[in-house]
XYZ file of C-alpha atoms in Angstrom:
737
model
C -111.931 -80.286 29.864
C -113.108 -76.630 29.465
C -110.748 -75.701 32.237
C -107.855 -77.371 30.374
C -108.778 -75.670 27.105
C -108.956 -72.316 28.916
C -105.538 -72.929 30.597
C -104.013 -73.777 27.245
C -105.376 -70.705 25.628
C -104.012 -68.557 28.499
C -100.488 -69.965 28.097
C -100.531 -69.252 24.366
C -101.503 -65.705 24.990
C -98.835 -65.222 27.663
C -96.152 -66.571 25.224
C -97.342 -64.227 22.431
C -97.147 -61.278 24.760
C -93.670 -62.341 25.964
C -92.480 -62.648 22.344
C -93.951 -59.237 21.474
C -92.207 -57.806 24.566
C -88.853 -59.167 23.444
C -89.341 -57.705 19.976
C -90.205 -54.262 21.051
C -86.726 -53.396 22.126
C -85.292 -54.538 18.796
C -87.802 -52.377 17.052
C -86.854 -49.472 19.268
C -83.149 -50.002 18.697
C -83.368 -49.889 14.809
C -82.537 -46.327 13.430
C -82.097 -44.821 9.990
C -78.529 -43.871 10.773
C -77.814 -47.490 11.797
C -79.316 -48.804 8.667
C -77.382 -46.391 6.503
C -74.110 -47.354 8.150
C -74.907 -51.044 7.604
C -75.417 -50.366 3.905
C -72.119 -48.624 3.689
C -70.406 -51.466 5.410
C -71.477 -53.798 2.535
C -70.798 -51.171 -0.170
C -67.275 -51.645 -1.735
C -68.003 -50.663 -5.299
C -65.566 -48.266 -6.854
C -66.088 -46.248 -10.078
C -63.117 -45.948 -12.397
C -62.556 -43.776 -15.537
C -59.442 -44.301 -17.601
C -58.646 -42.309 -20.775
C -55.951 -42.639 -23.430
C -54.603 -39.495 -21.864
C -54.160 -41.253 -18.547
C -52.137 -43.908 -20.322
C -49.601 -41.295 -21.577
C -51.156 -40.812 -25.029
C -51.377 -36.981 -24.941
C -51.479 -36.349 -28.649
C -54.117 -37.486 -31.208
C -53.511 -40.797 -32.903
C -53.859 -40.400 -36.684
C -54.590 -43.453 -38.997
C -53.983 -42.376 -42.616
C -52.715 -45.456 -44.536
C -55.116 -47.210 -46.920
C -55.325 -50.115 -44.589
C -54.453 -49.152 -40.941
C -55.090 -50.748 -37.592
C -54.453 -49.531 -34.078
C -54.918 -51.299 -30.802
C -55.221 -49.690 -27.316
C -54.838 -51.565 -24.011
C -57.096 -50.173 -21.218
C -56.312 -51.459 -17.810
C -59.114 -53.190 -15.774
C -58.961 -55.396 -12.669
C -57.414 -58.775 -13.493
C -59.804 -61.585 -12.835
C -62.427 -59.308 -11.413
C -65.793 -58.719 -13.217
C -66.522 -55.145 -14.115
C -70.114 -53.705 -14.197
C -71.844 -50.801 -15.930
C -68.808 -50.453 -18.305
C -69.011 -48.168 -21.243
C -66.396 -47.356 -23.810
C -66.651 -43.897 -25.310
C -64.765 -43.615 -28.618
C -64.006 -40.086 -29.667
C -62.573 -39.370 -33.087
C -62.965 -37.296 -36.278
C -62.442 -38.170 -39.850
C -61.273 -36.293 -42.956
C -62.108 -37.926 -46.372
C -60.393 -36.373 -49.384
C -60.075 -39.171 -51.837
C -62.838 -40.944 -53.662
C -63.641 -44.608 -53.016
C -65.167 -46.560 -50.095
C -63.830 -45.829 -46.775
C -64.958 -47.712 -43.494
C -64.154 -47.772 -39.889
C -64.597 -50.993 -37.650
C -64.346 -50.870 -33.788
C -63.359 -54.056 -31.918
C -63.518 -54.806 -28.270
C -61.525 -57.718 -26.984
C -61.143 -58.985 -30.571
C -64.931 -58.944 -31.225
C -66.273 -56.321 -33.802
C -68.761 -53.993 -32.016
C -69.416 -51.221 -34.566
C -68.851 -50.472 -38.253
C -69.427 -47.394 -40.210
C -69.157 -46.289 -43.766
C -67.461 -42.909 -44.022
C -68.974 -40.153 -46.148
C -66.956 -37.576 -48.129
C -65.848 -34.484 -46.218
C -65.257 -34.111 -42.474
C -67.192 -35.176 -39.384
C -67.291 -36.927 -36.102
C -67.412 -40.600 -35.461
C -67.822 -40.597 -31.682
C -69.409 -43.852 -30.534
C -70.481 -45.343 -27.240
C -69.796 -49.002 -26.982
C -71.241 -51.525 -24.462
C -68.763 -53.764 -22.705
C -69.548 -57.293 -21.799
C -69.772 -57.827 -17.960
C -67.124 -60.372 -17.348
C -63.486 -60.727 -15.802
C -60.462 -60.341 -17.956
C -57.451 -62.392 -16.884
C -54.997 -60.301 -18.851
C -55.889 -57.178 -16.827
C -56.664 -55.140 -19.982
C -59.536 -54.464 -22.228
C -58.507 -54.289 -25.958
C -59.903 -51.517 -28.239
C -59.122 -52.166 -31.879
C -59.648 -49.576 -34.558
C -59.667 -50.614 -38.311
C -59.410 -47.891 -40.942
C -59.751 -48.976 -44.560
C -59.764 -46.901 -47.725
C -60.273 -48.418 -51.028
C -58.085 -46.391 -53.368
C -57.622 -48.761 -56.351
C -54.376 -50.380 -55.092
C -53.295 -53.552 -56.759
C -52.550 -56.271 -54.353
C -48.868 -56.251 -55.139
C -48.524 -52.539 -54.265
C -47.505 -51.327 -50.866
C -49.770 -49.811 -48.367
C -49.656 -46.059 -48.553
C -50.811 -42.821 -46.780
C -53.935 -41.270 -48.216
C -55.937 -38.077 -47.932
C -58.425 -40.129 -45.893
C -57.554 -39.937 -42.190
C -59.029 -40.851 -38.818
C -57.921 -38.803 -35.807
C -58.515 -40.577 -32.503
C -58.778 -38.263 -29.517
C -56.872 -38.908 -26.208
C -60.208 -38.229 -24.563
C -61.339 -41.747 -25.625
C -62.118 -43.418 -22.342
C -63.497 -46.431 -20.496
C -65.746 -46.052 -17.430
C -66.782 -49.007 -15.211
C -67.448 -50.098 -11.621
C -65.881 -53.022 -9.713
C -66.057 -54.456 -6.222
C -62.777 -53.286 -4.389
C -63.013 -56.255 -1.985
C -62.296 -58.543 -4.886
C -58.740 -57.111 -5.317
C -56.808 -59.835 -3.477
C -53.119 -59.098 -4.200
C -50.675 -56.315 -4.286
C -49.823 -56.831 -7.826
C -53.588 -56.269 -8.844
C -53.890 -53.321 -6.689
C -50.761 -51.718 -8.193
C -52.050 -52.454 -11.663
C -55.383 -50.801 -10.744
C -53.873 -47.497 -9.782
C -55.518 -44.714 -11.812
C -53.594 -42.569 -14.208
C -53.378 -39.767 -11.593
C -53.145 -41.600 -8.208
C -53.192 -39.869 -4.868
C -50.257 -40.478 -2.407
C -51.719 -39.824 1.022
C -49.387 -38.793 3.961
C -50.424 -38.018 7.540
C -50.333 -34.280 7.228
C -48.546 -31.216 6.160
C -45.761 -31.750 8.665
C -43.804 -35.078 8.489
C -40.911 -36.727 10.169
C -37.802 -37.750 8.104
C -38.840 -41.355 7.830
C -42.298 -40.729 6.383
C -41.028 -38.001 4.030
C -38.331 -40.437 2.821
C -40.879 -43.279 2.140
C -43.309 -40.895 0.447
C -40.959 -39.473 -2.204
C -39.647 -43.014 -3.063
C -43.151 -44.352 -3.602
C -44.035 -41.316 -5.686
C -41.007 -41.900 -7.924
C -41.915 -45.627 -8.311
C -45.352 -44.606 -9.406
C -44.116 -41.969 -11.751
C -41.710 -44.448 -13.464
C -44.814 -46.779 -13.925
C -46.432 -44.153 -16.047
C -48.524 -42.484 -13.331
C -48.886 -38.773 -12.616
C -48.818 -38.648 -8.835
C -50.690 -36.009 -6.708
C -49.429 -35.831 -3.008
C -52.092 -35.054 -0.328
C -51.710 -34.462 3.289
C -54.521 -35.753 5.673
C -56.665 -32.757 6.470
C -56.755 -31.150 9.910
C -59.265 -28.908 11.827
C -59.224 -25.543 10.262
C -58.367 -26.728 6.738
C -60.662 -25.677 3.826
C -61.522 -28.678 1.630
C -63.423 -29.245 -1.614
C -66.790 -30.862 -0.897
C -68.338 -30.613 -4.430
C -70.254 -33.692 -5.351
C -70.483 -35.061 -1.755
C -73.864 -36.605 -0.950
C -74.789 -37.580 2.606
C -76.218 -41.142 2.666
C -79.927 -41.307 3.515
C -80.345 -41.659 7.220
C -77.205 -39.703 8.271
C -78.428 -36.188 7.448
C -79.459 -35.636 11.003
C -75.902 -36.305 12.431
C -74.253 -32.895 13.031
C -70.937 -33.901 11.321
C -72.617 -35.062 8.235
C -74.916 -32.160 7.949
C -72.062 -29.700 8.231
C -69.984 -30.940 5.356
C -72.856 -31.266 2.810
C -74.474 -28.682 0.451
C -71.461 -26.480 -0.242
C -68.637 -26.347 -2.757
C -66.037 -25.828 0.052
C -66.006 -26.204 3.703
C -63.789 -25.265 6.551
C -63.428 -28.155 9.014
C -64.661 -27.243 12.357
C -63.928 -30.375 14.421
C -62.516 -33.986 14.054
C -66.005 -35.483 13.806
C -66.444 -33.801 10.350
C -63.200 -35.478 9.260
C -64.644 -38.723 10.440
C -67.876 -38.073 8.377
C -65.638 -37.554 5.328
C -64.038 -40.918 5.863
C -67.421 -42.564 6.014
C -68.565 -40.957 2.775
C -65.236 -41.732 1.042
C -64.512 -38.008 0.217
C -61.520 -37.336 -2.037
C -60.026 -35.068 0.582
C -59.398 -38.048 2.980
C -58.780 -40.756 0.397
C -55.696 -42.026 -1.218
C -54.571 -44.743 -3.549
C -51.230 -45.344 -1.849
C -50.897 -44.360 1.897
C -47.829 -43.982 3.997
C -49.421 -45.591 7.026
C -47.246 -44.341 9.910
C -48.210 -44.003 13.484
C -49.187 -40.365 12.967
C -51.754 -41.217 10.300
C -53.231 -43.898 12.447
C -53.552 -41.317 15.318
C -55.343 -39.012 12.959
C -57.760 -41.622 11.775
C -58.554 -42.644 15.368
C -59.091 -38.952 16.478
C -61.634 -38.453 13.707
C -63.491 -41.741 14.189
C -63.580 -41.321 17.902
C -65.101 -37.856 17.625
C -67.755 -39.184 15.124
C -68.506 -42.124 17.497
C -69.248 -39.620 20.280
C -71.759 -37.800 18.099
C -73.563 -41.231 17.486
C -73.502 -42.270 21.119
C -77.112 -41.182 21.666
C -78.312 -43.503 18.944
C -77.456 -47.051 20.242
C -78.150 -48.769 16.889
C -76.111 -46.243 14.940
C -73.285 -46.492 17.393
C -73.162 -50.276 17.096
C -73.326 -50.182 13.272
C -70.523 -47.589 13.160
C -68.381 -49.791 15.298
C -68.894 -52.581 12.865
C -68.306 -50.337 9.827
C -65.040 -48.956 11.435
C -63.629 -52.517 12.107
C -64.366 -53.672 8.497
C -63.674 -50.461 6.451
C -60.966 -48.758 8.457
C -58.519 -51.421 9.746
C -55.635 -48.928 9.413
C -57.182 -47.238 12.435
C -57.172 -50.431 14.490
C -53.657 -51.712 14.148
C -50.225 -50.450 13.051
C -48.484 -52.026 10.185
C -45.395 -54.015 11.053
C -41.938 -52.683 10.087
C -41.264 -52.710 6.366
C -44.822 -54.123 5.739
C -47.008 -53.516 2.632
C -50.660 -54.456 2.613
C -53.805 -54.093 0.485
C -56.482 -52.798 2.908
C -59.888 -51.193 2.661
C -60.131 -47.509 3.301
C -63.746 -46.570 3.326
C -65.297 -47.830 -0.052
C -61.881 -48.272 -1.815
C -58.868 -50.640 -1.458
C -55.562 -48.948 -0.913
C -51.902 -49.911 -0.782
C -50.736 -49.167 2.713
C -46.951 -48.778 3.069
C -45.325 -48.895 6.609
C -43.595 -45.616 7.460
C -40.078 -47.208 7.140
C -40.905 -49.338 4.044
C -40.463 -46.762 1.288
C -37.242 -48.032 -0.319
C -38.338 -51.714 0.018
C -41.744 -51.055 -1.474
C -40.396 -49.038 -4.381
C -38.048 -52.018 -5.234
C -40.831 -54.590 -4.691
C -43.159 -52.782 -7.153
C -40.380 -52.748 -9.772
C -41.190 -54.712 -13.035
C -38.573 -57.245 -11.935
C -40.442 -58.468 -8.829
C -44.030 -56.948 -8.946
C -45.640 -60.109 -10.494
C -44.700 -62.266 -7.463
C -46.684 -60.008 -5.155
C -49.714 -62.347 -5.350
C -50.796 -61.827 -1.721
C -52.458 -58.932 0.091
C -49.642 -58.637 2.658
C -45.938 -58.904 2.523
C -42.995 -57.838 4.658
C -40.036 -56.771 2.465
C -36.521 -56.748 4.097
C -34.814 -55.913 0.673
C -35.883 -55.439 -2.922
C -33.573 -54.004 -5.681
C -33.511 -54.833 -9.328
C -31.335 -57.740 -10.290
C -27.882 -56.639 -11.593
C -25.946 -57.710 -14.540
C -23.813 -60.907 -14.764
C -20.252 -60.854 -13.470
C -18.877 -59.878 -16.843
C -21.327 -56.882 -17.068
C -23.700 -58.544 -19.547
C -27.543 -58.552 -19.264
C -29.590 -60.502 -21.796
C -32.243 -58.474 -23.553
C -34.813 -61.101 -22.908
C -34.354 -60.490 -19.218
C -35.411 -56.976 -19.753
C -38.581 -58.058 -21.525
C -37.362 -58.607 -25.162
C -39.234 -61.142 -27.167
C -37.252 -64.036 -28.557
C -39.911 -64.978 -31.172
C -39.355 -64.514 -34.895
C -41.658 -62.497 -37.113
C -42.192 -62.040 -40.834
C -41.099 -59.001 -42.792
C -42.314 -57.985 -46.257
C -40.659 -54.509 -46.580
C -40.036 -53.325 -43.079
C -40.399 -54.618 -39.583
C -39.451 -53.396 -36.054
C -38.302 -55.299 -32.894
C -38.704 -53.139 -29.815
C -37.863 -53.208 -26.114
C -38.192 -50.522 -23.416
C -36.552 -50.670 -19.970
C -35.333 -48.170 -17.244
C -31.848 -47.098 -16.966
C -31.701 -48.501 -13.425
C -32.191 -51.938 -14.819
C -28.852 -51.790 -16.673
C -26.824 -49.474 -14.572
C -25.634 -49.748 -10.979
C -22.525 -49.160 -8.930
C -21.326 -46.401 -11.125
C -21.674 -48.388 -14.408
C -23.686 -47.479 -17.439
C -24.564 -49.298 -20.720
C -21.453 -49.348 -22.814
C -21.918 -51.948 -25.560
C -24.976 -53.477 -27.310
C -24.482 -56.966 -28.786
C -27.259 -58.051 -31.131
C -27.456 -61.534 -32.500
C -29.686 -61.577 -35.515
C -30.898 -64.168 -38.018
C -32.869 -63.773 -41.237
C -34.171 -66.184 -43.737
C -33.317 -65.736 -47.418
C -35.926 -63.995 -49.534
C -36.990 -64.031 -53.146
C -35.032 -60.863 -53.855
C -31.251 -60.936 -54.514
C -30.859 -57.757 -52.422
C -29.855 -58.705 -48.856
C -31.855 -57.361 -46.029
C -30.509 -54.558 -43.754
C -30.677 -54.474 -39.993
C -30.427 -51.095 -38.230
C -30.129 -50.679 -34.417
C -31.407 -47.690 -32.546
C -31.161 -46.593 -28.957
C -33.693 -43.909 -28.010
C -33.771 -42.951 -31.638
C -30.094 -42.646 -32.155
C -28.677 -44.873 -34.906
C -25.928 -47.052 -33.310
C -25.122 -49.421 -36.086
C -26.379 -50.988 -39.322
C -25.406 -54.064 -41.244
C -26.407 -55.820 -44.460
C -27.269 -59.429 -43.395
C -26.145 -62.504 -45.271
C -29.665 -63.837 -44.692
C -28.753 -67.492 -44.608
C -30.793 -68.347 -41.562
C -27.674 -68.480 -39.444
C -26.923 -66.217 -36.517
C -25.076 -63.024 -37.384
C -23.669 -60.567 -34.759
C -23.991 -56.816 -34.828
C -21.945 -54.829 -32.123
C -22.415 -51.213 -31.305
C -21.126 -48.822 -28.700
C -23.701 -46.974 -26.533
C -22.875 -43.210 -26.299
C -23.862 -41.370 -23.175
C -26.040 -38.892 -25.081
C -28.303 -41.706 -26.179
C -29.209 -42.675 -22.716
C -32.475 -41.677 -20.916
C -34.303 -42.534 -17.748
C -36.478 -44.842 -20.014
C -34.575 -46.426 -22.867
C -36.053 -47.776 -25.987
C -33.900 -50.183 -28.232
C -35.309 -50.796 -31.734
C -34.056 -53.044 -34.441
C -35.371 -52.305 -37.855
C -35.217 -54.935 -40.592
C -35.710 -53.729 -44.102
C -36.247 -55.998 -47.245
C -36.639 -55.449 -50.836
C -40.104 -56.831 -51.721
C -40.275 -58.651 -55.115
C -43.214 -58.037 -57.476
C -42.309 -58.178 -61.144
C -44.929 -56.219 -63.056
C -47.336 -57.083 -60.308
C -47.354 -60.734 -61.274
C -46.440 -61.767 -57.741
C -47.819 -60.801 -54.310
C -44.943 -59.825 -52.036
C -44.432 -62.287 -49.224
C -43.011 -61.892 -45.771
C -39.871 -63.862 -44.686
C -38.877 -64.518 -41.090
C -36.272 -62.555 -39.125
C -35.306 -62.979 -35.498
C -33.519 -61.147 -32.680
C -31.936 -64.020 -30.874
C -32.225 -64.508 -27.053
C -28.350 -64.375 -26.840
C -28.478 -60.629 -27.440
C -27.271 -58.510 -24.556
C -26.281 -55.082 -23.242
C -22.927 -54.830 -21.509
C -22.168 -52.101 -19.036
C -18.824 -50.236 -18.427
C -17.420 -47.705 -15.979
C -19.325 -44.387 -15.966
C -17.445 -41.379 -17.195
C -19.152 -38.154 -16.158
C -18.795 -35.544 -18.935
C -20.379 -32.557 -17.087
C -23.697 -33.059 -18.506
C -27.089 -34.316 -17.205
C -26.796 -37.410 -19.334
C -23.364 -38.167 -17.944
C -24.815 -38.154 -14.387
C -27.588 -40.647 -15.135
C -25.714 -43.805 -14.353
C -24.254 -42.301 -11.215
C -27.614 -41.068 -9.895
C -29.084 -44.543 -10.692
C -26.401 -46.144 -8.514
C -26.031 -45.203 -4.875
C -26.698 -41.454 -4.897
C -27.561 -38.963 -2.204
C -30.714 -36.758 -2.080
C -29.991 -33.535 -0.099
C -32.893 -31.229 0.909
C -33.417 -28.538 3.491
C -34.864 -29.645 6.870
C -37.586 -27.074 6.312
C -39.019 -29.349 3.684
C -40.546 -31.436 6.336
C -42.748 -28.564 7.594
C -44.619 -28.384 4.239
C -44.283 -31.892 3.137
C -46.853 -32.507 0.376
C -45.817 -29.673 -1.890
C -42.199 -30.365 -1.477
C -42.566 -34.177 -1.957
C -44.240 -33.462 -5.249
C -41.252 -31.330 -6.332
C -38.809 -33.990 -5.155
C -40.699 -36.649 -7.164
C -40.618 -34.524 -10.362
C -36.900 -33.702 -10.313
C -35.849 -37.153 -9.008
C -37.699 -38.839 -11.811
C -36.263 -36.363 -14.441
C -32.640 -36.917 -13.173
C -32.943 -40.625 -12.883
C -32.374 -40.681 -9.104
C -32.735 -44.259 -7.649
C -35.642 -44.740 -5.406
C -34.312 -47.778 -3.763
C -30.631 -46.899 -3.200
C -30.673 -43.209 -2.600
C -29.815 -41.908 0.783
C -31.888 -38.948 2.191
C -29.923 -36.195 3.971
C -31.374 -33.174 5.664
C -29.410 -29.919 5.468
C -29.947 -27.556 8.518
C -30.673 -23.883 7.653
C -27.719 -21.831 7.100
C -25.200 -24.636 6.797
C -23.523 -25.789 3.519
C -23.950 -29.481 2.696
C -21.020 -31.703 1.952
C -21.990 -34.519 -0.469
C -20.440 -37.898 0.088
C -21.834 -39.424 -3.072
C -23.180 -38.473 -6.457
C -26.089 -36.216 -5.525
C -29.349 -34.464 -6.192
C -29.383 -31.348 -3.964
C -32.487 -29.099 -3.797
C -32.230 -25.455 -2.615
C -29.283 -25.976 -0.404
C -25.701 -24.455 -0.403
C -23.066 -26.897 -1.332
C -19.593 -26.675 0.155
C -17.039 -26.010 -2.665
C -19.587 -25.789 -5.484
C -19.201 -23.020 -8.078
C -22.551 -22.974 -10.022
C -23.116 -20.928 -13.101
C -26.866 -20.329 -12.020
C -27.655 -18.404 -9.060
C -31.071 -17.801 -7.536
C -31.267 -15.066 -4.887
C -34.354 -15.305 -2.514
C -36.290 -16.928 -5.204
C -36.618 -13.696 -6.955
C -33.479 -13.015 -9.121
C -31.923 -15.359 -11.629
C -28.388 -14.920 -12.752
C -26.494 -17.155 -15.243
C -22.770 -16.368 -15.339
C -20.802 -16.470 -18.610
C -17.059 -16.585 -19.104
C -16.555 -12.847 -19.256
C -19.937 -11.359 -18.385
C -23.308 -12.670 -17.139
C -25.376 -14.291 -19.831
C -28.621 -13.603 -17.995
C -29.615 -11.410 -15.066
C -33.464 -11.162 -14.570
C -36.139 -10.928 -11.839
C -39.876 -11.085 -11.846
C -40.082 -14.663 -12.996
C -42.430 -17.101 -11.225
C -43.561 -20.676 -11.406
C -40.124 -21.792 -12.637
C -37.124 -23.764 -11.320
C -33.485 -24.343 -12.440
C -31.344 -27.395 -12.532
C -27.536 -27.503 -13.073
C -24.750 -30.025 -13.022
C -22.114 -29.060 -10.383
C -19.232 -30.579 -8.518
C -18.841 -30.330 -4.684
C -16.598 -32.192 -2.353
C -15.196 -34.316 -5.149
C -18.630 -35.545 -6.228
C -20.768 -34.661 -9.218
C -24.451 -33.993 -8.982
C -27.506 -31.920 -9.851
C -28.238 -28.642 -7.966
C -31.918 -27.623 -8.173
C -33.508 -24.221 -7.135
C -37.132 -22.893 -7.169
C -37.638 -19.530 -8.899
C -40.646 -17.364 -7.864
C -42.642 -17.016 -4.756
C -44.971 -19.719 -5.923
C -42.528 -22.536 -7.001
C -43.792 -24.295 -10.093
C -45.245 -27.849 -9.851
C -44.045 -30.281 -12.555
C -47.194 -31.202 -14.312
C -45.674 -33.401 -16.988
C -42.913 -36.052 -16.805
C -39.612 -35.214 -18.698
C -35.939 -36.202 -18.539
C -32.862 -34.082 -18.113
C -31.068 -35.271 -21.200
C -29.500 -32.165 -22.767
C -26.692 -29.893 -21.704
C -25.672 -29.022 -18.148
C -28.202 -26.290 -17.235
C -31.950 -26.246 -17.590
C -34.645 -23.705 -16.775
C -37.866 -25.615 -16.046
C -41.551 -24.816 -16.311
C -44.661 -26.802 -15.347
C -44.446 -28.837 -18.673
C -40.702 -29.397 -18.570
C -37.539 -27.626 -19.565
C -38.007 -24.181 -21.326
C -34.295 -23.375 -21.953
C -31.175 -25.356 -22.210
C -27.506 -24.460 -21.786
C -24.650 -26.774 -22.818
C -21.301 -25.287 -21.636
C -19.622 -28.655 -21.046
C -16.655 -29.982 -22.998
C -18.223 -31.735 -26.039
C -15.180 -33.990 -26.592
C -15.920 -35.567 -23.231
C -19.043 -37.027 -24.582
C -17.313 -39.402 -26.879
C -17.418 -43.020 -25.345
C -14.238 -45.183 -25.608
C -14.247 -46.890 -28.885
C -17.007 -44.879 -30.411
C -15.236 -45.046 -33.858
C -14.815 -48.840 -33.397
C -11.309 -48.837 -34.863
C -7.884 -49.110 -33.599
C -6.895 -45.844 -35.037
C -9.687 -44.136 -33.156
C -8.285 -45.346 -29.826
C -4.821 -44.159 -30.638
C -6.182 -40.797 -31.917
C -8.237 -40.274 -28.793
C -5.466 -40.915 -26.368
C -2.450 -39.758 -28.420
C -3.940 -37.100 -30.628
C -1.399 -34.646 -29.360
C 1.434 -36.749 -30.952
C 0.051 -36.903 -34.334
C 1.581 -33.514 -35.497
C 4.953 -34.464 -33.967
C 5.073 -37.860 -35.803
C 4.106 -36.280 -39.012
C 6.858 -33.504 -38.774
C 9.339 -36.332 -37.671
C 8.493 -38.350 -40.812
C 8.857 -35.326 -43.027
C 12.320 -34.482 -41.605
C 13.342 -38.151 -41.926
C 12.217 -38.090 -45.654
C 14.171 -34.927 -46.317
C 17.276 -36.510 -44.777
C 17.009 -39.610 -46.933
C 16.517 -37.482 -50.129
C 19.678 -35.474 -49.201
C 21.653 -38.601 -48.428
C 20.596 -40.213 -51.754
C 21.718 -37.091 -53.679
C 25.087 -36.995 -51.823
C 25.571 -40.660 -52.582
C 24.791 -40.240 -56.299
C 27.175 -37.252 -56.520
C 30.020 -39.356 -54.836
C 29.466 -42.212 -57.219
C 29.728 -39.833 -60.286
C 32.954 -38.251 -58.956
C 34.519 -41.737 -58.366
C 33.791 -42.685 -62.037
C-alpha cells in the first residue's frame, strides 16, 4: 500500500509539472502590445458632437413673443442607445418689461429645467443630462418655452415684447455610441456629422474615382452637410497629430512612437500610416469612402508595413492580424461593381462606395429611395428620382407635403420643401402650381384668405368661400422664383372674433388637399442662372480640365461647391475631361470649369488667374488684377448649348465655405461665403413665363405686341372714314330735300 500511495503522488506531481510546462509558453506569448490591440479590436465607441450650427442654423434664434415655443431636432442614431450624452444649452436673455418671465427647457417632451428670469440682461446657459436610451425617430427633441406675463387678456393676440431670449447656434449635443450597432445604410447616412469627410485614395485619382467623389459630395451637400474632401496620406506628407494618444502597450512600437507627442508630423514610412489607422487618426479617417482598388492597395501597404514591425512579438502580431480582419475589411477585399456597404474603418463605421458607383449611390441616398436602404450592403444598378406623371403633374404629397388639416385662429402656414431635381427633368421645369384647398366656416363674416408663395415669391391669393368644400387656386411658376431647394408655403389668414373680449377666439380647420400638384413645362432659358436650373438638373455635362485629376481633393471640393450652387444633377450628369490647350465642344447643357469653350463669347475673362476683365457694350466695365481667393461664374452659349462657365481668380483659388445658389443675373463674382457681386445683362422680358398674366389678353400681347400700334392706327383711320362718310351722307340728304 505505501508503494501504491507513493506511485499515485508521483503521478500527480508529474501531471502538475506537465500542466505548468504547457502554461509557460502561453505566459511567454502574452505581451502589452497584444493586449492593447485586443482592446482596440473590441472598442467601437464613437464620440459625436452636433450643434445647431451643424444643422444649418447659423444665426441666433430669437423668441420675443409673450408666449413663444421653439423645438430643435438633433440627430442621433436611430434605435441605438447613446451614452454619456450631455445637452449644452447656450442662450442670453434681455428683460425690459415688468412682470413675471420664465423659461422652460424640454428634452423629448419631458421638462428638464425651469428658470425665473430677472430684470436686465444675462446668460441662461444650462447643461442638461440626457437619458441613456435608444430613440426610434432618430432625433432628440429640444424644446424651449419662453413666457412673459404682460397683462394680456385671454382674448388678445400674442404679441412681441421687450423680453427676448436669444438662442445661440453653439447650443450642442455630445454623446457616444457603439458604431457596430449601425446596421443599415439609411442609419449610417442619417448619422453623418454636419461636416463629413469624403475620403479618396490620394491626391491623384483616375477619372472614375474623381467622378464618383464629386457626385457623392454633391449628394451630401444637398442633404444639408458641408463636405471636406481628404486624400489618403502618403509618405512625405505632413499631417496634424494634435490630440493623438498612443494606446498603453503600443508606445514601444517604432511606428506608434514616431507619430505621438507632436502637433504635426512628416510621415517617414508606410508603417506610420498603419499606426494612424490603428489609432483612428482623423488624417486617415473618413465618413464616406470611395473604395477603389488604389485605396485598398494603400491600406494594405500601410498595414503590411506595420505588421512587419510587430513580427518580433508573436502575441502582438497575432492580435494585429485579428484586429485587421475585424476593423479593416476594406483592406481584405474589393467591393463589387456598383456596391455600397457600411463597414468598420478602425473605430468608426463608414459608408464605402465602389469606385464606379458614384451616380448610383447619389441616387440611392436621395430622399425618394434612402429609407429603403435597411441593409448594410446593396448593389445599385440604377437609382434616379421618380419623375412626374405622363401629363407632367406631380402631387405635393409625393414630395412630402402633409395632407392633414390644421386649425387657424388668425394665421397658419402649410409648408413643403423639395429639391428642384424632384420636379424637373428632361429639360422641363415647374410651370404651374395647382392648389386644392378647403376651409371650414368661422364665426366671423369675413372670409379667410389663402396666399401661395414659392421661395418667398407671392404667386397667387384668393378669398375662400369657406364652406368646407374643395376650392382650386392655380398659379404660374416664374423662372426667377426657382431655386436648387424650393419652399412652397400656403398661408391662411382669418379674422378672429372677440367682441369686447367677451369671447375667446377659436381656431377653425383648413386643409391643403392631397390632390394639389405641381405641373412642369418645357424649359425656356432666358440667359440667366435661374433659366439654366432645369437644364442642369436634367441631363447635363460637367467639363473640367484633365489636370484636375492630379490635384484631386481641392478640385473635387470646388466642383462640389459650384455644382451644388448651379443645380447640376449628381445622377444624370456626364463627366468630360478637356485636354490642355484644346477647346471643349459641349454636347449638352453644361457646367464648364476653367476650360476654353469652342464658340463661346464670355463677358468675363480671367487671364492666368491674375487679371479679371468684364466687358461692357462699349468699354470694359471692370479691369482689375491683384485679387485672390475668388472665382467667377457666367452664363454662356457654346456649340448651340447653354451653360455655366466658371474660372478661379487668384493664385490660391477660393474654397466655398458656405452653400449658396446662383439665382440672380447671369454673372457672379464669388467669395468663400458666396457671391459678392452680381451682374444681370440678360433680356428682362425673357424672364416672363407663358401666361404669367393669366389672361387671354396677356397671351396676345406677348406674342403680338408689335401689332397693337398698327391695329390702333387702323381703327382710328376707319373711324375717321366713317365720320366723313356720315357727313357726306347728311349733306347729300339736305341737298335732295
